mmCIF file of C-alpha atoms in Angstrom:
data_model
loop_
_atom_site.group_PDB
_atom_site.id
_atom_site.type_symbol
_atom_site.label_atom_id
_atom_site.label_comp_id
_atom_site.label_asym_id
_atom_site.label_seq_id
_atom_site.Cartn_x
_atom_site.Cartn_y
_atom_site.Cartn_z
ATOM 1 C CA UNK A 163 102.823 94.410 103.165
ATOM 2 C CA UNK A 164 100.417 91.683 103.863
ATOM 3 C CA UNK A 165 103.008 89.657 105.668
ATOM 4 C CA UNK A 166 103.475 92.957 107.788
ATOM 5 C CA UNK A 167 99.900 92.447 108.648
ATOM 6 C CA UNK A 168 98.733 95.211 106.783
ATOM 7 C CA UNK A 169 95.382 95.803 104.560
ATOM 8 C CA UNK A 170 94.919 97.880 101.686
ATOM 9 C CA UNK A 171 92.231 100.534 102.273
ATOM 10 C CA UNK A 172 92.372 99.965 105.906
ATOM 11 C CA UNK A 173 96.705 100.332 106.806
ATOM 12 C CA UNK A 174 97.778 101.551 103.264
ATOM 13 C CA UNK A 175 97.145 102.675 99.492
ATOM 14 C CA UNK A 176 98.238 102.042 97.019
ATOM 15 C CA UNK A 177 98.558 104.307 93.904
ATOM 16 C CA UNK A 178 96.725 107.020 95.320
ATOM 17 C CA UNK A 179 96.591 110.872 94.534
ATOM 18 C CA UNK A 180 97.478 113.066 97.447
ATOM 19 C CA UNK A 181 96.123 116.855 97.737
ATOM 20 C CA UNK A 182 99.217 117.911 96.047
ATOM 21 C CA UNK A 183 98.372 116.079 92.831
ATOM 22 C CA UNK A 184 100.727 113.280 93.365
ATOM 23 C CA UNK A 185 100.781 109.340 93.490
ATOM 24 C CA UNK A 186 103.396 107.851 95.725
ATOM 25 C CA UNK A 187 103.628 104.057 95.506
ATOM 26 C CA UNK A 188 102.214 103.208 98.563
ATOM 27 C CA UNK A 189 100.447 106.028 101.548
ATOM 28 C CA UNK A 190 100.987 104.368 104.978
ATOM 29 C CA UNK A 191 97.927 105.887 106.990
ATOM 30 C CA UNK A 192 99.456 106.682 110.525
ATOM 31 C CA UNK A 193 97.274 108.121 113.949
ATOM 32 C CA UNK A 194 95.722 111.267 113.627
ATOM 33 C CA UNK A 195 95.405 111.641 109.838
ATOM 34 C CA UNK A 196 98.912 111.770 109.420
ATOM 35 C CA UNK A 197 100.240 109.985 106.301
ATOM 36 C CA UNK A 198 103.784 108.147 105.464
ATOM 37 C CA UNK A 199 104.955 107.918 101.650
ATOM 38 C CA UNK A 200 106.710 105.704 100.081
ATOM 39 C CA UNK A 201 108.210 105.033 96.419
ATOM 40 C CA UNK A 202 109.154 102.149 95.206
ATOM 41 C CA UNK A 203 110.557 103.029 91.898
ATOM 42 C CA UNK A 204 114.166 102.674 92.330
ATOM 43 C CA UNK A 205 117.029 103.080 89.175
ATOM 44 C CA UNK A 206 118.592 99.643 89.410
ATOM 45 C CA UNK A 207 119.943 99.221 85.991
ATOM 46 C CA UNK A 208 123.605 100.475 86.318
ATOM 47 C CA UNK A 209 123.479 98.100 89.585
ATOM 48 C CA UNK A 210 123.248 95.040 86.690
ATOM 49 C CA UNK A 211 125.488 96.489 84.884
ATOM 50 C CA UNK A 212 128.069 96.167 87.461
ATOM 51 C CA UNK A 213 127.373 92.801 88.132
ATOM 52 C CA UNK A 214 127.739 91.676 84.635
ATOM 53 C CA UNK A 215 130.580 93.693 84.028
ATOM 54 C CA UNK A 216 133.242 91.449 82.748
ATOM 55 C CA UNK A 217 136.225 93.783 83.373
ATOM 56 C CA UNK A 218 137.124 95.587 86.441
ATOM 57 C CA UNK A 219 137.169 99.134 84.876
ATOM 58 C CA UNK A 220 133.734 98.206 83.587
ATOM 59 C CA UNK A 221 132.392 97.235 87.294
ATOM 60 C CA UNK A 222 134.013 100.505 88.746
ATOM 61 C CA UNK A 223 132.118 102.718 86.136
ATOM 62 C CA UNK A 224 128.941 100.884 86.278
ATOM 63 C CA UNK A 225 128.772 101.402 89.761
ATOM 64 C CA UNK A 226 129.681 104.730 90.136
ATOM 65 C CA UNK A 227 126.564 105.441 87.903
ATOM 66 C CA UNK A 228 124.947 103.616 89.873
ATOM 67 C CA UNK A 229 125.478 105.340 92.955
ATOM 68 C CA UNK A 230 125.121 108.739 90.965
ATOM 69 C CA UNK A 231 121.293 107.082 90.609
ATOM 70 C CA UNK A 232 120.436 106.248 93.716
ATOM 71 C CA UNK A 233 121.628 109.843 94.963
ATOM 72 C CA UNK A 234 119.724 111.497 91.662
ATOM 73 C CA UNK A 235 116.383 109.435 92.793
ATOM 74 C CA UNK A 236 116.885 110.122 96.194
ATOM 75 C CA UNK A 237 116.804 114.131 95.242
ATOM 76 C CA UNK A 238 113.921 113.661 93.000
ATOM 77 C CA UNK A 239 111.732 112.265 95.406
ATOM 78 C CA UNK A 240 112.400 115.331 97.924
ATOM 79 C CA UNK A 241 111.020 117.519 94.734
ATOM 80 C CA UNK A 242 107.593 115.449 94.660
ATOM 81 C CA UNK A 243 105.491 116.988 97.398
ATOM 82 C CA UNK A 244 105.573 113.509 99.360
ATOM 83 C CA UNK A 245 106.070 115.728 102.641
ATOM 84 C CA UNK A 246 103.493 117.838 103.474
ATOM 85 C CA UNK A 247 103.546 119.512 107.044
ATOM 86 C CA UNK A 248 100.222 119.186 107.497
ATOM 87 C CA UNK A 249 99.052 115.685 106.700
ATOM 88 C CA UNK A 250 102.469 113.281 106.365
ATOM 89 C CA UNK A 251 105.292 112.647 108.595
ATOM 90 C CA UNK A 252 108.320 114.956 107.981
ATOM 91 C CA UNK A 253 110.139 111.905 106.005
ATOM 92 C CA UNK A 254 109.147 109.907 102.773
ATOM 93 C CA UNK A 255 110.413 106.052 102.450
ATOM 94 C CA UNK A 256 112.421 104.694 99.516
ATOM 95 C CA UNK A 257 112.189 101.416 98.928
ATOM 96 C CA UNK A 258 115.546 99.477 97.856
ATOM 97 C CA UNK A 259 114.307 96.120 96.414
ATOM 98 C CA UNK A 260 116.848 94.049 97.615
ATOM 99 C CA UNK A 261 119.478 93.414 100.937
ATOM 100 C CA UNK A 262 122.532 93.400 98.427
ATOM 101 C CA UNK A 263 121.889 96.453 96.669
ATOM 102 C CA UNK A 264 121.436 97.976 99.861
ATOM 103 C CA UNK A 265 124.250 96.696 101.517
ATOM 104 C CA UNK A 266 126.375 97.510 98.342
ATOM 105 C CA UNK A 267 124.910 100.772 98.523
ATOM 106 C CA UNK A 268 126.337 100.974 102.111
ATOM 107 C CA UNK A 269 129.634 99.567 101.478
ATOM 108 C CA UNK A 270 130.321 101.604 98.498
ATOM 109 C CA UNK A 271 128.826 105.106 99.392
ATOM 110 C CA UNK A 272 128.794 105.380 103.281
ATOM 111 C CA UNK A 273 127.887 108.892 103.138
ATOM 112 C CA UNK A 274 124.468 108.678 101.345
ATOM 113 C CA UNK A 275 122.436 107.106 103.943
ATOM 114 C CA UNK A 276 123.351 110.119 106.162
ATOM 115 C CA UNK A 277 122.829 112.648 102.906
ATOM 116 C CA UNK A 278 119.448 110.867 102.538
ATOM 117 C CA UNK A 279 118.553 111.259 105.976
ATOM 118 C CA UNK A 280 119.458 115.021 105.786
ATOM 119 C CA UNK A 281 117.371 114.985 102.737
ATOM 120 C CA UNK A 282 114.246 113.619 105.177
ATOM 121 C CA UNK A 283 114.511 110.316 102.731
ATOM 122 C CA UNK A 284 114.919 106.667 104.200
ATOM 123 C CA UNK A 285 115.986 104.210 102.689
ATOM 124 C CA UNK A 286 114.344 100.955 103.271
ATOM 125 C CA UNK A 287 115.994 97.398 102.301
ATOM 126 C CA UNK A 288 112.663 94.718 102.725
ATOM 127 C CA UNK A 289 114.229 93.770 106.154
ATOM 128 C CA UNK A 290 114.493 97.081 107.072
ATOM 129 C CA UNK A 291 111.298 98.005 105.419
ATOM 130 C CA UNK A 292 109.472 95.382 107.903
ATOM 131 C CA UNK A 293 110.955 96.826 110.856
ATOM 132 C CA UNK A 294 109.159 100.440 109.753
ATOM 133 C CA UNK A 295 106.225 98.576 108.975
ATOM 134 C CA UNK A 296 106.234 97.489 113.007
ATOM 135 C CA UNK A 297 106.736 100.672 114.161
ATOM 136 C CA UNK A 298 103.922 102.048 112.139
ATOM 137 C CA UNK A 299 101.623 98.928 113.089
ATOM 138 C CA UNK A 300 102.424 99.239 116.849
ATOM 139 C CA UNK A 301 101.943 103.224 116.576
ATOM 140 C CA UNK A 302 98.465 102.623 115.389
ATOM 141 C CA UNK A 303 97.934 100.260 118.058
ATOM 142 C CA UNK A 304 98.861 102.321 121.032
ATOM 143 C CA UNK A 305 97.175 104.821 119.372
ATOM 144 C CA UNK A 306 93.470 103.061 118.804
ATOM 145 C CA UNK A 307 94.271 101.876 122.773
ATOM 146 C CA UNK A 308 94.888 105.598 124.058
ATOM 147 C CA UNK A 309 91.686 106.564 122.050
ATOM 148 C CA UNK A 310 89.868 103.863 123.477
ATOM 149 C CA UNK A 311 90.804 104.871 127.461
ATOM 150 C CA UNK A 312 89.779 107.964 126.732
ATOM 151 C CA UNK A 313 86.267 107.053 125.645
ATOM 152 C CA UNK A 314 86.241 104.644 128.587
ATOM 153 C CA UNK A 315 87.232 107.563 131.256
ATOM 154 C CA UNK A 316 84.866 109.800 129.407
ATOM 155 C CA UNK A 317 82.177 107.130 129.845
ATOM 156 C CA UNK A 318 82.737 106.637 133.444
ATOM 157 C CA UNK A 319 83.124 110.346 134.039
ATOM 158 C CA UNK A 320 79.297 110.279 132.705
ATOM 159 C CA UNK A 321 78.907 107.638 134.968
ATOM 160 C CA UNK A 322 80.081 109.254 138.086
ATOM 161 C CA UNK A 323 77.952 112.265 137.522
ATOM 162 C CA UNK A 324 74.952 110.851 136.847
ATOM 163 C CA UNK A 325 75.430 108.532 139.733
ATOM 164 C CA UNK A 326 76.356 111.632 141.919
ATOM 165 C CA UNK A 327 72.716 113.287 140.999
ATOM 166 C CA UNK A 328 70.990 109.533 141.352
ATOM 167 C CA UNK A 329 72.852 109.480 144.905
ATOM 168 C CA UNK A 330 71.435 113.211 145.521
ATOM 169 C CA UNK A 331 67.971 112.194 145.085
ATOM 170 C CA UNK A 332 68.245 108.801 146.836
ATOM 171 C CA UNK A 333 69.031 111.118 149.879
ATOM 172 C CA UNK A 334 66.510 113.885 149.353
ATOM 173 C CA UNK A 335 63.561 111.196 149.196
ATOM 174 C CA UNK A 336 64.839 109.532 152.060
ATOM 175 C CA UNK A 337 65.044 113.107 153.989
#
């Protein structure tokens, strides 16, 4: 996250309980109050047993439990309350800690990145986790820059007005 450019207490926290009682891994705060979850916990340990499998019928059961996992943790974390219409986006991240189980995840269940996606879940390898991260960074700084204009056109609005009633009375005392 700090390579991302982001601070805790200021961009994210960490570990913190949300109205609904829960404690997502990380809270991405977003424009407007809104809020983005994500978890980080992810089940990994039939994904090592695959790999250290030393027959084939051993790799092929290993990761089919895996894959059972990642779809079981993937419908757990639609049951935690991380969406909430009225303060987080309508999707929750989960974070896969590394670009092989994800790509082994998409080479050996095509179908659950869409059934995640349905489930308002995405999945985030680190380099795809980065590329959120961007988003959400550059969001907040269109954001702070729209809020900014505004208070710039409200201030010159101000400006205009009071200069209109200075200009009124410049040509009253010169009548």
């Amino acid at each position: 996250l700090r390579a991302a450019g982001f601070i805790e207490g200021v961009n994210f926290r960490q570990q913190a309980t949300n109205t609904a009682g829960k404690r997502p891994d990380f809270t991405f705060m977003l424009p407007q109050g809104l809020e983005l979850n994500m978890d980080v916990k992810f089940p990994i340990d039939n994904y090592l047993r695959h790999l250290e499998a030393a027959t084939e019928p051993e790799r092929a059961v290993a990761a089919t439990a895996f894959l059972r996992d990642v779809r079981s943790r993937v419908k757990e974390i639609t049951t935690r309350e991380y969406i909430d219409p009225d303060r987080t986006v309508d999707h929750v991240l989960l974070f896969i800690p590394n670009e092989s189980i994800y790509a082994f995840i998409h080479e050996n269940d095509p179908e659950l990145l869409d059934r995640a996606l349905a489930q308002r879940v995405v999945l985030c390898s680190p380099s795809t986790l980065f590329a959120v991260l961007a988003v959400v960074r550059h969001s907040m700084r269109n954001f702070l820059f729209e809020r900014t204009s505004d208070e710039i056109l409200e201030c010159l609005t101000r400006f205009v007005k009071q200069w209109d009633k200075f200009a009124e009375n410049v040509d009253k005392v010169g009548r």
